């Protein structure tokens, strides 16, 4: 029955501790319990140390008093034997123990009194006083015998020895010493038992505190592992959430690239349509009007010569309209890019902007092989850069560079104008932002390097092929599908 109860209780306690640990209810108590355990262990250790110190001090004192008593009794016995030998043999060598005994015995008794000064045992004090009196009486008896002998009364001295007084005194003294030794031995045994009890208390305290520390350590280990598992679970969740967000961002960026390509394509198609209509419809009207005016000039000159200035002014207006139509068409869709290629189109663009803005534009252009869409993007980049320069920079000199670098086309437009803070694009500067996104949609990038009064450098990198464009095939397919 007892075994079953113990096993059941142990199983229930293990279940309670397992549930307690699993639910983490100990987590808020671990540190206070650990502090209390440490304080209790220190208290138990200190109390045990103090008790052991007191018990050991008493044992040391009892042991020293016991040794002093044995030494004094041995000296006194040696003095008695030396006295008898001297009286019988008359050899002064037997006087040495007697001569040393008086001083040594009194010294030992004084030391014993000092050792018992703090004793709370009145019996031992009384016994020790009786022994002192007995030893002093014995010393007095020996001094009396030796005095009689030295004064020439040897027979009287021998009679005192033969009377047995000294033997009886030594017998009585021996009994008293034996009682004191027994009493002190009992104190020593009690002190040893106390020391054992203190050691046992310290052992129990250490075992208890060690067990409690082990439980706390197990709790901390379980807590640490639980926190590690929770941290790992959160890290996995964060990684999954980050991957999901990154995938969502990539999907959105892919959609934006596709939309950008579609919008740019639609914009360029609309520009091309407008350019064709301007070229076909408006061009035909202006050309027809100019031909009619040219046909009318001889007749007007013959019949109404005073109208010739007006007619010439009309011809100039028509020529200006035709030139404006041609310039608008070139801005909408550069025919030079389509007919001559990228490098000549950029050279023409630089030359026209240099004339219209009255600044020096230097160009260094390397021939590159790009698709029509990428050529148009590079052309629009240079066009946008020169347009911004003409509007805002107040530059006197500019440079357009195009080269091939690491499988990419690098295009730079630099001017020595007033510059601006590149980290803070002006509000409404959608041209540069749109151009940046247009380049990124093709797998390229654009950088702006500028600071006040130090000019501006716009740089663009465009891949030579669509292999460097993330999702290029999907973007093209999506764009084609949208169009």
Coordinates of C-alpha atoms in Angstrom, one line a residue:
X1 CA 0.0 0.0 0.0
X2 CA 2.8 2.4 0.9
X3 CA 4.7 1.6 -2.3
X4 CA 1.6 2.2 -4.4
X5 CA 1.0 5.6 -2.6
X6 CA 4.6 6.7 -3.1
X7 CA 4.6 5.8 -6.8
X8 CA 1.2 7.5 -7.4
X9 CA 2.4 10.6 -5.5
X10 CA 5.6 10.7 -7.5
X11 CA 3.8 10.3 -10.8
X12 CA 1.3 13.1 -9.9
X13 CA 4.2 15.4 -8.9
X14 CA 6.0 14.7 -12.1
X15 CA 2.8 15.4 -14.1
X16 CA 2.3 18.7 -12.1
X17 CA 5.9 19.8 -12.7
X18 CA 5.7 18.8 -16.4
X19 CA 2.5 20.8 -16.8
X20 CA 3.9 23.7 -14.9
X21 CA 7.0 23.8 -17.0
X22 CA 5.1 23.3 -20.3
X23 CA 2.8 26.2 -19.5
X24 CA 5.7 28.4 -18.5
X25 CA 4.1 29.3 -15.2
X26 CA 7.5 29.2 -13.5
X27 CA 8.9 31.9 -15.8
X28 CA 7.8 34.8 -13.7
X29 CA 9.0 33.1 -10.5
X30 CA 12.3 31.8 -11.6
X31 CA 14.4 34.9 -10.7
X32 CA 12.7 35.6 -7.3
X33 CA 13.0 31.9 -6.3
X34 CA 16.6 31.9 -7.4
X35 CA 17.4 35.0 -5.4
X36 CA 15.5 33.5 -2.3
X37 CA 17.4 30.2 -2.7
X38 CA 20.7 32.0 -2.9
X39 CA 19.9 34.1 0.2
X40 CA 18.7 31.0 2.1
X41 CA 21.8 29.0 1.0
X42 CA 24.1 31.9 2.2
X43 CA 22.1 32.1 5.5
X44 CA 22.3 28.4 6.1
X45 CA 26.0 28.3 5.2
X46 CA 26.7 31.3 7.5
X47 CA 24.7 29.8 10.4
X48 CA 26.5 26.4 9.9
X49 CA 29.8 28.1 9.8
X50 CA 29.2 30.1 13.0
X51 CA 27.9 27.0 14.9
X52 CA 30.9 25.0 13.7
X53 CA 33.3 27.7 14.7
X54 CA 31.8 27.9 18.2
X55 CA 31.8 24.1 18.6
X56 CA 35.3 23.8 17.3
X57 CA 36.5 26.6 19.6
X58 CA 35.0 24.8 22.6
X59 CA 36.6 21.5 21.5
X60 CA 39.9 23.2 21.1
X61 CA 39.7 24.8 24.5
X62 CA 38.7 21.5 26.1
X63 CA 41.4 19.7 24.4
X64 CA 44.1 22.3 25.4
X65 CA 42.8 22.2 29.0
X66 CA 42.9 18.4 29.0
X67 CA 46.5 18.4 27.7
X68 CA 47.5 21.0 30.3
X69 CA 45.9 18.9 33.1
X70 CA 47.7 15.8 31.9
X71 CA 51.0 17.7 31.7
X72 CA 50.6 19.2 35.2
X73 CA 49.8 15.8 36.7
X74 CA 52.7 14.2 34.9
X75 CA 55.0 16.9 36.2
X76 CA 53.7 16.5 39.7
X77 CA 54.1 12.7 39.6
X78 CA 57.6 13.1 38.2
X79 CA 58.4 15.5 41.1
X80 CA 57.1 13.0 43.6
X81 CA 59.2 10.2 42.1
X82 CA 62.3 12.5 42.0
X83 CA 61.8 13.5 45.6
X84 CA 61.7 9.9 46.8
X85 CA 64.7 9.0 44.7
X86 CA 66.7 11.9 46.1
X87 CA 65.8 11.0 49.7
X88 CA 66.7 7.4 49.2
X89 CA 69.9 7.7 47.0
X90 CA 71.0 11.2 47.8
X91 CA 71.8 11.9 44.2
X92 CA 71.0 15.5 43.1
X93 CA 70.1 14.3 39.6
X94 CA 66.7 13.3 41.0
X95 CA 66.1 16.9 42.0
X96 CA 65.7 18.1 38.4
X97 CA 62.0 17.0 38.1
X98 CA 61.2 18.4 41.5
X99 CA 62.8 21.8 40.7
X100 CA 60.9 22.1 37.4
X101 CA 57.6 20.8 38.8
X102 CA 56.6 23.8 41.0
X103 CA 56.9 26.4 38.2
X104 CA 55.5 24.2 35.4
X105 CA 52.5 23.0 37.5
X106 CA 51.5 26.5 38.5
X107 CA 51.9 27.7 34.9
X108 CA 49.7 24.9 33.6
X109 CA 47.0 25.6 36.2
X110 CA 47.0 29.3 35.3
X111 CA 46.6 28.4 31.6
X112 CA 43.8 26.0 32.4
X113 CA 42.1 28.8 34.4
X114 CA 42.4 31.1 31.3
X115 CA 41.0 28.4 29.1
X116 CA 38.0 28.0 31.4
X117 CA 37.4 31.7 31.9
X118 CA 34.6 31.8 29.4
X119 CA 33.1 28.4 30.4
X120 CA 29.5 28.4 31.4
X121 CA 29.9 25.1 33.3
X122 CA 30.2 25.8 37.0
X123 CA 31.0 22.1 37.7
X124 CA 34.2 22.3 35.8
X125 CA 35.2 25.5 37.5
X126 CA 34.6 23.9 40.9
X127 CA 36.5 20.7 40.0
X128 CA 39.4 22.7 38.6
X129 CA 39.6 24.8 41.9
X130 CA 39.7 21.6 43.9
X131 CA 42.5 20.2 41.8
X132 CA 44.5 23.5 42.1
X133 CA 44.1 23.3 45.9
X134 CA 45.2 19.7 45.9
X135 CA 48.2 20.3 43.7
X136 CA 49.2 23.3 45.8
X137 CA 48.9 21.2 49.0
X138 CA 51.0 18.5 47.4
X139 CA 53.6 21.0 46.4
X140 CA 53.6 22.4 49.9
X141 CA 54.0 18.8 51.3
X142 CA 57.0 18.2 49.0
X143 CA 58.6 21.5 49.9
X144 CA 58.2 20.7 53.7
X145 CA 59.9 17.3 53.2
X146 CA 62.7 18.9 51.2
X147 CA 63.1 21.6 53.8
X148 CA 63.4 19.1 56.7
X149 CA 65.9 17.2 54.7
X150 CA 68.0 20.3 53.8
X151 CA 68.0 21.4 57.5
X152 CA 69.5 18.1 58.5
X153 CA 66.3 16.3 59.8
X154 CA 66.5 13.5 57.3
X155 CA 64.7 11.0 59.6
X156 CA 61.8 13.3 60.1
X157 CA 61.6 13.8 56.4
X158 CA 61.7 10.1 55.8
X159 CA 59.0 9.6 58.5
X160 CA 56.8 12.0 56.5
X161 CA 57.4 10.0 53.4
X162 CA 56.9 6.6 55.1
X163 CA 53.7 7.9 56.7
X164 CA 51.9 7.7 53.3
X165 CA 50.6 11.2 53.3
X166 CA 52.2 12.1 50.0
X167 CA 50.9 8.8 48.4
X168 CA 47.4 9.5 49.7
X169 CA 47.5 13.0 48.4
X170 CA 48.6 11.8 44.9
X171 CA 45.9 9.1 45.0
X172 CA 43.3 11.7 45.9
X173 CA 44.7 14.1 43.2
X174 CA 44.6 11.3 40.6
X175 CA 41.0 10.6 41.4
X176 CA 40.1 14.3 41.0
X177 CA 42.1 14.6 37.8
X178 CA 40.3 11.5 36.5
X179 CA 36.9 13.0 37.3
X180 CA 37.9 16.3 35.6
X181 CA 39.2 14.3 32.5
X182 CA 35.9 12.3 32.4
X183 CA 33.9 15.5 32.6
X184 CA 36.0 17.2 29.9
X185 CA 35.8 14.1 27.8
X186 CA 32.0 14.2 28.1
X187 CA 32.1 17.9 27.0
X188 CA 34.3 16.9 24.0
X189 CA 31.9 14.1 23.1
X190 CA 29.0 16.5 23.3
X191 CA 30.9 19.1 21.2
X192 CA 31.7 16.4 18.6
X193 CA 28.0 15.5 18.5
X194 CA 27.1 19.2 18.0
X195 CA 29.7 19.5 15.2
X196 CA 28.2 16.4 13.6
X197 CA 24.7 17.9 13.9
X198 CA 26.0 21.1 12.4
X199 CA 27.6 19.2 9.6
X200 CA 24.4 17.3 9.1
X201 CA 22.4 20.5 9.0
X202 CA 24.9 22.0 6.5
X203 CA 24.7 18.9 4.4
X204 CA 20.9 18.9 4.4
X205 CA 21.0 22.6 3.5
X206 CA 23.4 22.1 0.7
X207 CA 21.5 19.1 -0.6
X208 CA 18.2 21.1 -0.4
X209 CA 19.7 24.2 -2.0
X210 CA 21.4 22.1 -4.7
X211 CA 18.1 20.3 -5.5
X212 CA 16.3 23.7 -5.6
X213 CA 19.0 25.1 -7.8
X214 CA 18.8 22.1 -10.0
X215 CA 15.0 22.6 -10.3
X216 CA 15.5 26.3 -11.1
X217 CA 18.2 25.5 -13.6
X218 CA 15.9 23.0 -15.3
X219 CA 13.2 25.6 -15.3
X220 CA 15.6 28.1 -16.9
X221 CA 16.8 25.6 -19.4
X222 CA 13.1 24.8 -20.3
X223 CA 12.4 28.5 -20.5
X224 CA 15.4 29.1 -22.7
X225 CA 14.5 26.3 -25.0
X226 CA 10.9 27.5 -25.2
X227 CA 12.1 31.0 -26.0
X228 CA 14.5 29.6 -28.6
X229 CA 11.7 27.6 -30.2
X230 CA 9.4 30.6 -30.1
X231 CA 12.1 32.8 -31.5
X232 CA 12.8 30.3 -34.2
X233 CA 9.1 30.1 -35.0
X234 CA 8.9 33.9 -35.2
X235 CA 12.0 34.0 -37.4
X236 CA 10.5 31.4 -39.7
X237 CA 7.3 33.4 -39.8
X238 CA 9.2 36.6 -40.4
X239 CA 11.1 35.0 -43.2
X240 CA 8.0 33.6 -44.8
X241 CA 6.3 37.0 -44.4
X242 CA 9.3 38.7 -45.9
X243 CA 9.5 36.3 -48.8
X244 CA 5.8 36.8 -49.4
X245 CA 6.2 40.5 -49.3
X246 CA 9.2 40.4 -51.6
X247 CA 7.3 38.2 -54.0
X248 CA 4.4 40.5 -53.8
X249 CA 6.7 43.5 -54.5
X250 CA 8.3 41.6 -57.4
X251 CA 4.9 40.8 -58.8
X252 CA 3.9 44.5 -58.4
X253 CA 7.1 45.6 -60.0
X254 CA 6.6 43.2 -62.8
X255 CA 3.1 44.5 -63.3
X256 CA 4.4 48.1 -63.2
X257 CA 7.1 47.3 -65.7
X258 CA 4.5 45.7 -68.0
X259 CA 2.2 48.6 -67.5
X260 CA 5.0 51.1 -68.1
X261 CA 6.1 49.3 -71.3
X262 CA 2.5 49.3 -72.5
X263 CA 2.0 53.0 -71.7
X264 CA 5.2 53.9 -73.4
X265 CA 4.4 51.8 -76.3
X266 CA 0.9 53.3 -76.5
X267 CA 2.3 56.8 -76.1
X268 CA 4.8 56.3 -78.9
X269 CA 2.1 54.7 -81.1
X270 CA -0.1 57.7 -80.4
X271 CA 2.8 60.1 -81.2
X272 CA 3.4 58.2 -84.4
X273 CA -0.2 58.4 -85.4
X274 CA -0.3 62.1 -84.7
X275 CA 2.9 62.6 -86.6
X276 CA 1.4 60.7 -89.6
X277 CA -1.8 62.7 -89.5
X278 CA 0.2 65.9 -89.3
X279 CA 2.4 64.8 -92.1
X280 CA -0.4 63.6 -94.3
X281 CA -3.3 65.9 -93.5
X282 CA -1.7 69.1 -92.4
X283 CA 1.3 68.6 -94.6
X284 CA -1.0 68.2 -97.6
X285 CA -3.0 71.3 -96.7
X286 CA 0.0 73.5 -96.3
X287 CA 1.7 72.1 -99.4
X288 CA -1.5 72.7 -101.4
X289 CA -1.8 76.2 -100.1
X290 CA 1.8 77.0 -100.9
X291 CA 1.3 75.6 -104.5
X292 CA -1.8 77.7 -104.9
X293 CA 0.0 80.9 -103.7
X294 CA 2.9 80.1 -106.0
X295 CA 0.5 79.7 -108.9
X296 CA -1.1 83.1 -108.0
X297 CA 2.1 85.1 -107.6
X298 CA 2.7 85.8 -111.4
X299 CA -1.0 86.9 -112.0
X300 CA -1.1 89.0 -108.9
X301 CA 2.2 90.6 -109.8
X302 CA 0.9 91.4 -113.3
X303 CA -2.5 92.7 -112.2
X304 CA -2.3 93.8 -108.7
X305 CA 1.4 94.4 -107.8
X306 CA 0.5 96.2 -104.7
X307 CA -0.6 92.8 -103.2
X308 CA 2.8 91.2 -103.7
X309 CA 4.2 92.1 -100.2
X310 CA 1.1 90.5 -98.6
X311 CA 1.5 87.5 -100.9
X312 CA 5.2 87.1 -100.0
X313 CA 4.3 87.4 -96.3
X314 CA 1.7 84.6 -96.8
X315 CA 4.4 82.4 -98.5
X316 CA 6.7 83.0 -95.5
X317 CA 3.9 82.1 -93.1
X318 CA 3.2 78.9 -95.0
X319 CA 7.0 78.1 -95.0
X320 CA 7.0 78.7 -91.2
X321 CA 4.0 76.5 -90.8
X322 CA 5.6 73.8 -92.8
X323 CA 8.8 74.1 -90.7
X324 CA 6.7 74.1 -87.5
X325 CA 4.9 71.0 -88.7
X326 CA 8.2 69.3 -89.5
X327 CA 9.6 70.2 -86.0
X328 CA 6.5 69.0 -84.2
X329 CA 6.6 65.7 -86.2
X330 CA 10.3 65.3 -85.3
X331 CA 9.4 65.9 -81.6
X332 CA 6.6 63.4 -81.7
X333 CA 8.6 60.7 -83.5
X334 CA 12.1 61.4 -84.8
X335 CA 12.2 60.3 -88.4
X336 CA 16.0 60.6 -88.3
X337 CA 16.1 57.8 -85.7
X338 CA 14.0 55.5 -87.9
X339 CA 15.8 56.3 -91.2
X340 CA 19.4 57.1 -90.1
X341 CA 19.9 55.3 -86.8
X342 CA 20.6 56.2 -83.2
X343 CA 24.0 58.0 -83.5
X344 CA 23.0 60.3 -86.4
X345 CA 19.7 61.0 -84.7
X346 CA 21.5 62.0 -81.5
X347 CA 24.0 64.2 -83.4
X348 CA 21.1 66.0 -85.1
X349 CA 19.3 66.4 -81.8
X350 CA 22.5 67.9 -80.2
X351 CA 23.0 70.2 -83.1
X352 CA 19.4 71.5 -83.1
X353 CA 19.4 72.1 -79.3
X354 CA 22.8 73.8 -79.5
X355 CA 21.4 76.2 -82.1
X356 CA 18.1 76.8 -80.3
X357 CA 19.7 77.3 -76.9
X358 CA 22.8 79.0 -78.2
X359 CA 25.2 76.8 -76.1
X360 CA 28.1 74.6 -77.0
X361 CA 27.1 70.9 -77.0
X362 CA 29.9 68.4 -77.5
X363 CA 29.1 64.8 -78.3
X364 CA 31.1 61.6 -78.3
X365 CA 29.0 58.8 -79.5
X366 CA 29.9 55.2 -80.1
X367 CA 27.9 53.1 -82.5
X368 CA 25.8 50.5 -80.7
X369 CA 23.4 47.8 -81.7
X370 CA 20.1 48.1 -79.9
X371 CA 16.5 47.2 -80.6
X372 CA 14.2 49.9 -81.9
X373 CA 12.5 50.2 -78.5
X374 CA 15.8 50.6 -76.7
X375 CA 17.1 53.1 -79.3
X376 CA 14.0 55.2 -78.8
X377 CA 14.5 55.0 -74.9
X378 CA 18.1 56.2 -75.2
X379 CA 17.0 59.0 -77.6
X380 CA 14.2 60.1 -75.2
X381 CA 16.6 60.1 -72.3
X382 CA 19.0 62.5 -74.1
X383 CA 16.1 64.5 -75.3
X384 CA 14.7 64.9 -71.8
X385 CA 18.1 65.7 -70.4
X386 CA 18.7 68.4 -73.0
X387 CA 15.2 69.8 -72.5
X388 CA 15.7 70.1 -68.7
X389 CA 19.1 71.7 -69.3
X390 CA 17.6 74.3 -71.6
X391 CA 14.8 75.1 -69.2
X392 CA 16.6 75.2 -65.8
X393 CA 20.3 74.9 -65.8
X394 CA 21.4 78.1 -67.5
X395 CA 24.4 76.2 -68.8
X396 CA 27.0 77.5 -71.3
X397 CA 28.4 74.2 -72.2
X398 CA 27.2 70.6 -72.3
X399 CA 28.4 67.2 -73.3
X400 CA 26.7 64.0 -74.5
X401 CA 28.6 60.7 -74.2
X402 CA 27.6 57.2 -75.3
X403 CA 29.8 54.1 -74.8
X404 CA 29.6 50.4 -74.2
X405 CA 30.5 49.2 -70.7
X406 CA 30.2 45.6 -69.4
X407 CA 27.6 44.6 -71.9
X408 CA 25.5 47.7 -71.4
X409 CA 25.1 51.0 -73.2
X410 CA 26.2 53.9 -71.0
X411 CA 24.8 57.3 -71.9
X412 CA 25.8 60.5 -70.0
X413 CA 24.6 64.1 -70.4
X414 CA 26.6 66.7 -68.5
X415 CA 26.3 70.4 -68.3
X416 CA 28.1 73.2 -66.3
X417 CA 24.9 74.9 -65.2
X418 CA 23.6 76.0 -61.8
X419 CA 22.8 72.4 -60.7
X420 CA 20.4 71.4 -57.9
X421 CA 20.1 69.2 -54.9
X422 CA 19.9 65.7 -56.4
X423 CA 18.4 64.2 -53.2
X424 CA 15.4 66.5 -53.5
X425 CA 13.9 66.5 -56.9
X426 CA 11.7 69.5 -57.5
X427 CA 7.9 69.0 -57.1
X428 CA 6.4 68.2 -60.5
X429 CA 9.6 66.8 -62.0
X430 CA 7.8 63.9 -63.5
X431 CA 10.1 63.8 -66.6
X432 CA 13.1 62.5 -64.7
X433 CA 11.1 60.2 -62.6
X434 CA 9.3 58.8 -65.6
X435 CA 12.5 58.4 -67.5
X436 CA 14.1 56.5 -64.5
X437 CA 11.1 54.1 -64.4
X438 CA 11.2 53.7 -68.1
X439 CA 14.8 52.7 -68.0
X440 CA 14.2 50.3 -65.1
X441 CA 11.4 48.7 -67.0
X442 CA 14.0 47.8 -69.6
X443 CA 16.4 46.4 -67.0
X444 CA 18.5 49.6 -67.0
X445 CA 19.0 52.3 -64.4
X446 CA 19.5 56.0 -64.2
X447 CA 21.5 58.1 -61.7
X448 CA 21.6 61.9 -61.1
X449 CA 24.7 63.6 -59.8
X450 CA 24.2 67.3 -59.1
X451 CA 24.8 69.9 -56.5
X452 CA 24.1 73.7 -56.5
X453 CA 26.5 75.7 -58.7
X454 CA 28.4 72.6 -59.8
X455 CA 26.4 71.4 -62.8
X456 CA 24.5 68.3 -63.4
X457 CA 25.4 64.8 -64.7
X458 CA 22.6 62.4 -65.8
X459 CA 23.8 58.8 -66.5
X460 CA 21.8 55.9 -67.9
X461 CA 22.7 52.3 -68.4
X462 CA 20.7 50.1 -70.9
X463 CA 21.3 46.4 -71.5
X464 CA 22.3 45.6 -75.0
X465 CA 19.7 42.7 -75.1
X466 CA 16.6 41.7 -73.2
X467 CA 18.5 38.8 -71.3
X468 CA 19.3 41.1 -68.4
X469 CA 15.7 42.2 -68.0
X470 CA 13.8 40.4 -65.2
X471 CA 10.6 39.0 -66.6
X472 CA 11.4 40.4 -70.0
X473 CA 9.5 37.6 -71.8
X474 CA 6.5 38.0 -69.6
X475 CA 6.6 41.8 -69.9
X476 CA 6.8 41.6 -73.6
X477 CA 4.1 39.1 -73.8
X478 CA 1.9 41.1 -71.4
X479 CA 2.5 44.3 -73.3
X480 CA 1.7 42.6 -76.6
X481 CA -1.4 41.2 -75.0
X482 CA -2.5 44.6 -73.7
X483 CA -1.9 46.3 -77.0

